[in-house]
mmCIF file of N, CA and C in Angstrom:
data_model
loop_
_atom_site.group_PDB
_atom_site.id
_atom_site.type_symbol
_atom_site.label_atom_id
_atom_site.label_comp_id
_atom_site.label_asym_id
_atom_site.label_seq_id
_atom_site.Cartn_x
_atom_site.Cartn_y
_atom_site.Cartn_z
ATOM 1 N N UNK A 307 -11.234 4.994 0.906
ATOM 2 C CA UNK A 307 -12.191 3.948 1.190
ATOM 3 C C UNK A 307 -13.236 4.505 2.164
ATOM 4 N N UNK A 308 -14.488 4.288 1.842
ATOM 5 C CA UNK A 308 -15.572 4.802 2.680
ATOM 6 C C UNK A 308 -15.710 3.980 3.954
ATOM 7 N N UNK A 309 -16.167 4.650 5.008
ATOM 8 C CA UNK A 309 -16.386 3.999 6.297
ATOM 9 C C UNK A 309 -17.676 3.185 6.236
ATOM 10 N N UNK A 310 -17.664 2.052 6.905
ATOM 11 C CA UNK A 310 -18.846 1.206 6.975
ATOM 12 C C UNK A 310 -19.512 1.337 8.333
ATOM 13 N N UNK A 311 -20.823 1.197 8.342
ATOM 14 C CA UNK A 311 -21.561 1.151 9.600
ATOM 15 C C UNK A 311 -21.293 -0.194 10.271
ATOM 16 N N UNK A 312 -21.680 -0.309 11.520
ATOM 17 C CA UNK A 312 -21.498 -1.567 12.257
ATOM 18 C C UNK A 312 -22.218 -2.719 11.552
ATOM 19 N N UNK A 313 -23.437 -2.481 11.082
ATOM 20 C CA UNK A 313 -24.213 -3.523 10.390
ATOM 21 C C UNK A 313 -23.574 -3.884 9.048
ATOM 22 N N UNK A 314 -23.048 -2.884 8.347
ATOM 23 C CA UNK A 314 -22.366 -3.159 7.086
ATOM 24 C C UNK A 314 -21.106 -3.985 7.327
ATOM 25 N N UNK A 315 -20.352 -3.648 8.367
ATOM 26 C CA UNK A 315 -19.152 -4.432 8.693
ATOM 27 C C UNK A 315 -19.522 -5.865 9.048
ATOM 28 N N UNK A 316 -20.582 -6.030 9.819
ATOM 29 C CA UNK A 316 -21.033 -7.372 10.198
ATOM 30 C C UNK A 316 -21.384 -8.187 8.952
ATOM 31 N N UNK A 317 -22.075 -7.571 8.018
ATOM 32 C CA UNK A 317 -22.449 -8.253 6.779
ATOM 33 C C UNK A 317 -21.211 -8.545 5.924
ATOM 34 N N UNK A 318 -20.283 -7.603 5.858
ATOM 35 C CA UNK A 318 -19.053 -7.844 5.100
ATOM 36 C C UNK A 318 -18.264 -9.011 5.679
ATOM 37 N N UNK A 319 -18.239 -9.131 7.002
ATOM 38 C CA UNK A 319 -17.543 -10.272 7.629
ATOM 39 C C UNK A 319 -18.119 -11.587 7.100
ATOM 40 N N UNK A 320 -19.441 -11.659 7.017
ATOM 41 C CA UNK A 320 -20.098 -12.862 6.505
ATOM 42 C C UNK A 320 -19.709 -13.106 5.050
ATOM 43 N N UNK A 321 -19.757 -12.066 4.245
ATOM 44 C CA UNK A 321 -19.459 -12.228 2.817
ATOM 45 C C UNK A 321 -17.986 -12.562 2.605
ATOM 46 N N UNK A 322 -17.093 -11.952 3.394
ATOM 47 C CA UNK A 322 -15.680 -12.335 3.294
ATOM 48 C C UNK A 322 -15.504 -13.803 3.630
ATOM 49 N N UNK A 323 -16.194 -14.266 4.668
ATOM 50 C CA UNK A 323 -16.087 -15.679 5.058
ATOM 51 C C UNK A 323 -16.645 -16.610 3.980
ATOM 52 N N UNK A 324 -17.793 -16.238 3.411
ATOM 53 C CA UNK A 324 -18.437 -17.088 2.402
ATOM 54 C C UNK A 324 -17.803 -16.952 1.016
ATOM 55 N N UNK A 325 -17.159 -15.827 0.751
ATOM 56 C CA UNK A 325 -16.521 -15.480 -0.519
ATOM 57 C C UNK A 325 -17.512 -15.046 -1.598
ATOM 58 N N UNK A 326 -18.749 -15.476 -1.522
ATOM 59 C CA UNK A 326 -19.836 -15.015 -2.386
ATOM 60 C C UNK A 326 -21.136 -15.453 -1.727
ATOM 61 N N UNK A 327 -22.201 -14.664 -1.966
ATOM 62 C CA UNK A 327 -23.447 -14.998 -1.277
ATOM 63 C C UNK A 327 -24.647 -14.324 -1.923
ATOM 64 N N UNK A 328 -25.725 -15.069 -1.984
ATOM 65 C CA UNK A 328 -27.030 -14.492 -2.268
ATOM 66 C C UNK A 328 -27.531 -13.927 -0.938
ATOM 67 N N UNK A 329 -28.552 -13.091 -0.984
ATOM 68 C CA UNK A 329 -29.081 -12.480 0.240
ATOM 69 C C UNK A 329 -29.445 -13.556 1.254
ATOM 70 N N UNK A 330 -30.138 -14.597 0.817
ATOM 71 C CA UNK A 330 -30.579 -15.654 1.750
ATOM 72 C C UNK A 330 -29.388 -16.368 2.397
ATOM 73 N N UNK A 331 -28.287 -16.523 1.662
ATOM 74 C CA UNK A 331 -27.085 -17.158 2.220
ATOM 75 C C UNK A 331 -26.509 -16.298 3.347
ATOM 76 N N UNK A 332 -26.451 -14.999 3.107
ATOM 77 C CA UNK A 332 -25.918 -14.084 4.120
ATOM 78 C C UNK A 332 -26.781 -14.111 5.374
ATOM 79 N N UNK A 333 -28.097 -14.094 5.188
ATOM 80 C CA UNK A 333 -29.014 -14.106 6.336
ATOM 81 C C UNK A 333 -28.791 -15.344 7.190
ATOM 82 N N UNK A 334 -28.600 -16.494 6.554
ATOM 83 C CA UNK A 334 -28.379 -17.753 7.288
ATOM 84 C C UNK A 334 -27.162 -17.674 8.206
ATOM 85 N N UNK A 335 -26.171 -16.884 7.831
ATOM 86 C CA UNK A 335 -24.922 -16.811 8.593
ATOM 87 C C UNK A 335 -24.860 -15.631 9.556
ATOM 88 N N UNK A 336 -25.922 -14.843 9.618
ATOM 89 C CA UNK A 336 -25.983 -13.728 10.568
ATOM 90 C C UNK A 336 -26.571 -14.219 11.878
ATOM 91 N N UNK A 337 -26.218 -13.575 12.989
ATOM 92 C CA UNK A 337 -26.726 -14.024 14.291
ATOM 93 C C UNK A 337 -28.229 -13.761 14.444
ATOM 94 N N UNK A 338 -28.836 -14.497 15.348
ATOM 95 C CA UNK A 338 -30.251 -14.288 15.689
ATOM 96 C C UNK A 338 -30.388 -13.032 16.522
ATOM 97 N N UNK A 339 -31.464 -12.335 16.461
ATOM 98 C CA UNK A 339 -32.597 -12.548 15.558
ATOM 99 C C UNK A 339 -32.213 -12.190 14.127
ATOM 100 N N UNK A 340 -32.640 -13.031 13.200
ATOM 101 C CA UNK A 340 -32.300 -12.843 11.796
ATOM 102 C C UNK A 340 -32.959 -11.574 11.265
ATOM 103 N N UNK A 341 -32.189 -10.761 10.540
ATOM 104 C CA UNK A 341 -32.775 -9.564 9.939
ATOM 105 C C UNK A 341 -33.710 -9.937 8.789
ATOM 106 N N UNK A 342 -34.581 -9.024 8.440
ATOM 107 C CA UNK A 342 -35.519 -9.223 7.343
ATOM 108 C C UNK A 342 -34.762 -9.255 6.018
ATOM 109 N N UNK A 343 -35.260 -10.016 5.079
ATOM 110 C CA UNK A 343 -34.654 -10.156 3.756
ATOM 111 C C UNK A 343 -34.401 -8.792 3.116
ATOM 112 N N UNK A 344 -35.419 -7.915 3.138
ATOM 113 C CA UNK A 344 -35.275 -6.606 2.492
ATOM 114 C C UNK A 344 -34.180 -5.761 3.134
ATOM 115 N N UNK A 345 -33.985 -5.912 4.434
ATOM 116 C CA UNK A 345 -32.934 -5.166 5.135
ATOM 117 C C UNK A 345 -31.560 -5.558 4.603
ATOM 118 N N UNK A 346 -31.339 -6.852 4.461
ATOM 119 C CA UNK A 346 -30.037 -7.342 3.982
ATOM 120 C C UNK A 346 -29.859 -7.017 2.500
ATOM 121 N N UNK A 347 -30.927 -7.123 1.725
ATOM 122 C CA UNK A 347 -30.838 -6.765 0.306
ATOM 123 C C UNK A 347 -30.443 -5.290 0.162
ATOM 124 N N UNK A 348 -31.024 -4.432 0.984
ATOM 125 C CA UNK A 348 -30.693 -3.005 0.952
ATOM 126 C C UNK A 348 -29.249 -2.775 1.367
ATOM 127 N N UNK A 349 -28.798 -3.457 2.424
ATOM 128 C CA UNK A 349 -27.409 -3.317 2.871
ATOM 129 C C UNK A 349 -26.433 -3.783 1.791
ATOM 130 N N UNK A 350 -26.757 -4.877 1.121
ATOM 131 C CA UNK A 350 -25.864 -5.382 0.076
ATOM 132 C C UNK A 350 -25.792 -4.391 -1.088
ATOM 133 N N UNK A 351 -26.916 -3.819 -1.452
ATOM 134 C CA UNK A 351 -26.924 -2.805 -2.519
ATOM 135 C C UNK A 351 -26.103 -1.590 -2.085
ATOM 136 N N UNK A 352 -26.240 -1.178 -0.823
ATOM 137 C CA UNK A 352 -25.471 -0.041 -0.311
ATOM 138 C C UNK A 352 -23.973 -0.351 -0.339
ATOM 139 N N UNK A 353 -23.602 -1.579 0.046
ATOM 140 C CA UNK A 353 -22.197 -1.980 0.010
ATOM 141 C C UNK A 353 -21.673 -1.999 -1.423
ATOM 142 N N UNK A 354 -22.521 -2.365 -2.354
ATOM 143 C CA UNK A 354 -22.124 -2.318 -3.757
ATOM 144 C C UNK A 354 -21.936 -0.869 -4.203
ATOM 145 N N UNK A 355 -22.851 0.004 -3.804
ATOM 146 C CA UNK A 355 -22.735 1.430 -4.152
ATOM 147 C C UNK A 355 -21.475 2.057 -3.560
ATOM 148 N N UNK A 356 -21.053 1.579 -2.390
ATOM 149 C CA UNK A 356 -19.843 2.090 -1.742
ATOM 150 C C UNK A 356 -18.563 1.482 -2.322
ATOM 151 N N UNK A 357 -18.717 0.493 -3.218
ATOM 152 C CA UNK A 357 -17.552 -0.105 -3.856
ATOM 153 C C UNK A 357 -16.953 -1.288 -3.117
ATOM 154 N N UNK A 358 -17.706 -1.879 -2.190
ATOM 155 C CA UNK A 358 -17.200 -3.029 -1.445
ATOM 156 C C UNK A 358 -17.624 -4.360 -2.059
ATOM 157 N N UNK A 359 -18.759 -4.367 -2.744
ATOM 158 C CA UNK A 359 -19.292 -5.586 -3.350
ATOM 159 C C UNK A 359 -19.565 -5.362 -4.828
ATOM 160 N N UNK A 360 -19.614 -6.461 -5.562
ATOM 161 C CA UNK A 360 -20.114 -6.491 -6.930
ATOM 162 C C UNK A 360 -21.031 -7.712 -6.991
ATOM 163 N N UNK A 361 -21.696 -7.899 -8.116
ATOM 164 C CA UNK A 361 -22.593 -9.052 -8.191
ATOM 165 C C UNK A 361 -22.612 -9.674 -9.584
ATOM 166 N N UNK A 362 -23.016 -10.941 -9.598
ATOM 167 C CA UNK A 362 -23.368 -11.657 -10.816
ATOM 168 C C UNK A 362 -24.873 -11.844 -10.755
ATOM 169 N N UNK A 363 -25.527 -11.702 -11.885
ATOM 170 C CA UNK A 363 -26.976 -11.869 -11.915
ATOM 171 C C UNK A 363 -27.314 -13.215 -12.526
ATOM 172 N N UNK A 364 -28.200 -13.925 -11.839
ATOM 173 C CA UNK A 364 -28.688 -15.219 -12.306
ATOM 174 C C UNK A 364 -30.205 -15.169 -12.316
ATOM 175 N N UNK A 365 -30.791 -14.900 -13.474
ATOM 176 C CA UNK A 365 -32.242 -14.887 -13.603
ATOM 177 C C UNK A 365 -32.942 -13.953 -12.627
ATOM 178 N N UNK A 366 -32.390 -12.794 -12.394
ATOM 179 C CA UNK A 366 -33.018 -11.826 -11.490
ATOM 180 C C UNK A 366 -32.528 -11.908 -10.053
ATOM 181 N N UNK A 367 -31.767 -12.930 -9.724
ATOM 182 C CA UNK A 367 -31.173 -13.044 -8.382
ATOM 183 C C UNK A 367 -29.721 -12.597 -8.453
ATOM 184 N N UNK A 368 -29.302 -11.874 -7.444
ATOM 185 C CA UNK A 368 -27.939 -11.362 -7.406
ATOM 186 C C UNK A 368 -27.097 -12.162 -6.428
ATOM 187 N N UNK A 369 -25.956 -12.629 -6.917
ATOM 188 C CA UNK A 369 -24.961 -13.257 -6.057
ATOM 189 C C UNK A 369 -23.834 -12.241 -5.884
ATOM 190 N N UNK A 370 -23.658 -11.790 -4.644
ATOM 191 C CA UNK A 370 -22.672 -10.753 -4.350
ATOM 192 C C UNK A 370 -21.334 -11.373 -3.976
ATOM 193 N N UNK A 371 -20.283 -10.651 -4.297
ATOM 194 C CA UNK A 371 -18.930 -11.062 -3.917
ATOM 195 C C UNK A 371 -18.125 -9.809 -3.569
ATOM 196 N N UNK A 372 -17.161 -9.947 -2.662
ATOM 197 C CA UNK A 372 -16.385 -8.776 -2.233
ATOM 198 C C UNK A 372 -15.382 -8.346 -3.294
ATOM 199 N N UNK A 373 -15.245 -7.031 -3.460
ATOM 200 C CA UNK A 373 -14.188 -6.506 -4.316
ATOM 201 C C UNK A 373 -13.167 -5.725 -3.491
ATOM 202 N N UNK A 374 -13.473 -5.538 -2.212
ATOM 203 C CA UNK A 374 -12.501 -5.017 -1.253
ATOM 204 C C UNK A 374 -12.189 -6.174 -0.317
ATOM 205 N N UNK A 375 -10.932 -6.519 -0.212
ATOM 206 C CA UNK A 375 -10.530 -7.631 0.633
ATOM 207 C C UNK A 375 -10.555 -7.269 2.117
ATOM 208 N N UNK A 376 -10.695 -8.293 2.920
ATOM 209 C CA UNK A 376 -10.734 -8.106 4.371
ATOM 210 C C UNK A 376 -9.446 -7.462 4.872
ATOM 211 N N UNK A 377 -8.303 -7.915 4.379
ATOM 212 C CA UNK A 377 -7.015 -7.368 4.823
ATOM 213 C C UNK A 377 -6.871 -5.894 4.429
ATOM 214 N N UNK A 378 -7.337 -5.558 3.252
ATOM 215 C CA UNK A 378 -7.277 -4.168 2.795
ATOM 216 C C UNK A 378 -8.129 -3.270 3.684
ATOM 217 N N UNK A 379 -9.337 -3.729 4.000
ATOM 218 C CA UNK A 379 -10.218 -2.947 4.868
ATOM 219 C C UNK A 379 -9.625 -2.835 6.274
ATOM 220 N N UNK A 380 -9.106 -3.948 6.780
ATOM 221 C CA UNK A 380 -8.503 -3.945 8.113
ATOM 222 C C UNK A 380 -7.339 -2.959 8.178
ATOM 223 N N UNK A 381 -6.507 -2.966 7.148
ATOM 224 C CA UNK A 381 -5.354 -2.062 7.093
ATOM 225 C C UNK A 381 -5.816 -0.602 7.147
ATOM 226 N N UNK A 382 -6.783 -0.256 6.322
ATOM 227 C CA UNK A 382 -7.297 1.115 6.286
ATOM 228 C C UNK A 382 -7.933 1.495 7.614
ATOM 229 N N UNK A 383 -8.735 0.587 8.177
ATOM 230 C CA UNK A 383 -9.411 0.838 9.450
ATOM 231 C C UNK A 383 -8.393 1.044 10.572
ATOM 232 N N UNK A 384 -7.400 0.175 10.635
ATOM 233 C CA UNK A 384 -6.415 0.263 11.716
ATOM 234 C C UNK A 384 -5.533 1.502 11.576
ATOM 235 N N UNK A 385 -5.202 1.890 10.347
ATOM 236 C CA UNK A 385 -4.425 3.124 10.157
ATOM 237 C C UNK A 385 -5.200 4.331 10.679
ATOM 238 N N UNK A 386 -6.513 4.327 10.448
ATOM 239 C CA UNK A 386 -7.342 5.434 10.925
ATOM 240 C C UNK A 386 -7.396 5.436 12.455
ATOM 241 N N UNK A 387 -7.565 4.286 13.075
ATOM 242 C CA UNK A 387 -7.577 4.185 14.547
ATOM 243 C C UNK A 387 -6.234 4.639 15.094
ATOM 244 N N UNK A 388 -5.162 4.165 14.496
ATOM 245 C CA UNK A 388 -3.815 4.525 14.939
ATOM 246 C C UNK A 388 -3.611 6.036 14.865
ATOM 247 N N UNK A 389 -4.020 6.634 13.771
ATOM 248 C CA UNK A 389 -3.852 8.071 13.579
ATOM 249 C C UNK A 389 -4.767 8.881 14.503
ATOM 250 N N UNK A 390 -6.020 8.472 14.613
ATOM 251 C CA UNK A 390 -7.018 9.227 15.373
ATOM 252 C C UNK A 390 -6.801 9.156 16.879
ATOM 253 N N UNK A 391 -6.481 7.973 17.385
ATOM 254 C CA UNK A 391 -6.439 7.777 18.829
ATOM 255 C C UNK A 391 -5.042 7.652 19.428
ATOM 256 N N UNK A 392 -4.043 7.363 18.602
ATOM 257 C CA UNK A 392 -2.717 7.078 19.151
ATOM 258 C C UNK A 392 -1.608 7.917 18.514
ATOM 259 N N UNK A 393 -1.955 9.063 17.959
ATOM 260 C CA UNK A 393 -0.976 9.972 17.357
ATOM 261 C C UNK A 393 -0.059 9.266 16.358
ATOM 262 N N UNK A 394 -0.622 8.320 15.638
ATOM 263 C CA UNK A 394 0.099 7.561 14.613
ATOM 264 C C UNK A 394 1.314 6.815 15.183
ATOM 265 N N UNK A 395 1.210 6.409 16.443
ATOM 266 C CA UNK A 395 2.313 5.721 17.117
ATOM 267 C C UNK A 395 1.889 4.318 17.552
ATOM 268 N N UNK A 396 2.568 3.316 16.995
ATOM 269 C CA UNK A 396 2.302 1.941 17.415
ATOM 270 C C UNK A 396 2.676 1.750 18.883
ATOM 271 N N UNK A 397 3.725 2.439 19.318
ATOM 272 C CA UNK A 397 4.137 2.354 20.714
ATOM 273 C C UNK A 397 3.015 2.848 21.629
ATOM 274 N N UNK A 398 2.394 3.979 21.289
ATOM 275 C CA UNK A 398 1.275 4.482 22.091
ATOM 276 C C UNK A 398 0.114 3.493 22.103
ATOM 277 N N UNK A 399 -0.147 2.859 20.966
ATOM 278 C CA UNK A 399 -1.240 1.899 20.903
ATOM 279 C C UNK A 399 -0.939 0.676 21.765
ATOM 280 N N UNK A 400 0.267 0.145 21.659
ATOM 281 C CA UNK A 400 0.628 -1.014 22.477
ATOM 282 C C UNK A 400 0.646 -0.660 23.960
ATOM 283 N N UNK A 401 1.116 0.533 24.286
ATOM 284 C CA UNK A 401 1.120 0.972 25.682
ATOM 285 C C UNK A 401 -0.307 1.045 26.224
ATOM 286 N N UNK A 402 -1.226 1.501 25.400
ATOM 287 C CA UNK A 402 -2.629 1.557 25.814
ATOM 288 C C UNK A 402 -3.127 0.162 26.190
ATOM 289 N N UNK A 403 -2.881 -0.814 25.322
ATOM 290 C CA UNK A 403 -3.355 -2.176 25.602
ATOM 291 C C UNK A 403 -2.648 -2.775 26.809
ATOM 292 N N UNK A 404 -1.382 -2.458 26.993
ATOM 293 C CA UNK A 404 -0.648 -2.952 28.160
ATOM 294 C C UNK A 404 -1.215 -2.338 29.439
ATOM 295 N N UNK A 405 -1.496 -1.030 29.423
ATOM 296 C CA UNK A 405 -2.048 -0.360 30.603
ATOM 297 C C UNK A 405 -3.444 -0.864 30.926
ATOM 298 N N UNK A 406 -4.207 -1.176 29.917
ATOM 299 C CA UNK A 406 -5.572 -1.673 30.111
ATOM 300 C C UNK A 406 -5.579 -3.164 30.448
ATOM 301 N N UNK A 407 -4.384 -3.731 30.520
ATOM 302 C CA UNK A 407 -4.207 -5.159 30.806
ATOM 303 C C UNK A 407 -4.924 -6.045 29.796
ATOM 304 N N UNK A 408 -4.956 -5.561 28.567
ATOM 305 C CA UNK A 408 -5.545 -6.339 27.482
ATOM 306 C C UNK A 408 -4.485 -7.210 26.818
ATOM 307 N N UNK A 409 -3.221 -6.937 27.157
ATOM 308 C CA UNK A 409 -2.122 -7.735 26.630
ATOM 309 C C UNK A 409 -1.175 -8.032 27.792
ATOM 310 N N UNK A 410 -0.865 -9.284 27.947
ATOM 311 C CA UNK A 410 -0.023 -9.704 29.068
ATOM 312 C C UNK A 410 1.453 -9.524 28.715
ATOM 313 N N UNK A 411 2.326 -9.525 29.732
ATOM 314 C CA UNK A 411 3.769 -9.458 29.443
ATOM 315 C C UNK A 411 4.233 -10.595 28.523
ATOM 316 N N UNK A 412 3.675 -11.796 28.712
ATOM 317 C CA UNK A 412 4.050 -12.917 27.839
ATOM 318 C C UNK A 412 3.618 -12.671 26.395
ATOM 319 N N UNK A 413 2.427 -12.122 26.232
ATOM 320 C CA UNK A 413 1.966 -11.800 24.885
ATOM 321 C C UNK A 413 2.831 -10.708 24.263
ATOM 322 N N UNK A 414 3.254 -9.758 25.069
ATOM 323 C CA UNK A 414 4.121 -8.683 24.576
ATOM 324 C C UNK A 414 5.448 -9.284 24.097
ATOM 325 N N UNK A 415 6.001 -10.246 24.855
ATOM 326 C CA UNK A 415 7.238 -10.906 24.441
ATOM 327 C C UNK A 415 7.030 -11.668 23.128
ATOM 328 N N UNK A 416 5.885 -12.330 23.007
ATOM 329 C CA UNK A 416 5.575 -13.044 21.766
ATOM 330 C C UNK A 416 5.492 -12.071 20.590
ATOM 331 N N UNK A 417 4.904 -10.917 20.839
ATOM 332 C CA UNK A 417 4.787 -9.900 19.805
ATOM 333 C C UNK A 417 6.166 -9.422 19.348
ATOM 334 N N UNK A 418 7.052 -9.182 20.299
ATOM 335 C CA UNK A 418 8.416 -8.756 19.961
ATOM 336 C C UNK A 418 9.098 -9.832 19.111
ATOM 337 N N UNK A 419 8.925 -11.097 19.483
ATOM 338 C CA UNK A 419 9.519 -12.197 18.702
ATOM 339 C C UNK A 419 8.946 -12.233 17.291
ATOM 340 N N UNK A 420 7.638 -12.002 17.164
ATOM 341 C CA UNK A 420 7.004 -11.990 15.838
ATOM 342 C C UNK A 420 7.567 -10.869 14.982
ATOM 343 N N UNK A 421 7.750 -9.697 15.586
ATOM 344 C CA UNK A 421 8.281 -8.538 14.860
ATOM 345 C C UNK A 421 9.718 -8.810 14.432
ATOM 346 N N UNK A 422 10.515 -9.348 15.342
ATOM 347 C CA UNK A 422 11.911 -9.646 15.029
ATOM 348 C C UNK A 422 12.005 -10.689 13.914
ATOM 349 N N UNK A 423 11.134 -11.684 13.957
ATOM 350 C CA UNK A 423 11.133 -12.727 12.936
ATOM 351 C C UNK A 423 10.770 -12.139 11.573
ATOM 352 N N UNK A 424 9.765 -11.244 11.533
ATOM 353 C CA UNK A 424 9.345 -10.628 10.274
ATOM 354 C C UNK A 424 10.400 -9.695 9.710
ATOM 355 N N UNK A 425 11.232 -9.107 10.572
ATOM 356 C CA UNK A 425 12.289 -8.189 10.117
ATOM 357 C C UNK A 425 13.457 -8.944 9.501
ATOM 358 N N UNK A 426 13.625 -10.214 9.854
ATOM 359 C CA UNK A 426 14.771 -11.012 9.357
ATOM 360 C C UNK A 426 14.442 -11.781 8.127
#
């Protein structure tokens, strides 16, 4: 799976949320300042070329829809982060967040309960 730029990821988030979108629909759901129509049209075409989107054509207008799911992309992205920054160790990743105080002891306990529940 090809890597997406920050702007491509932002646009994919919108399309995943909407499930399908014309360029104007996507623009409406992007934060201000709104990008130019041609910018988003180009990004959508690029995402289609990368295999993330496909489209239906309606009289010359393209309605895009995702062909790569959000969960699939998240899985691939997180595996790469885990491998690149944490030596492919979930323990190292969790330790990082604990040391950075991004996860509290209570949240860590909740996480352990979630893992135990999923294992049973």
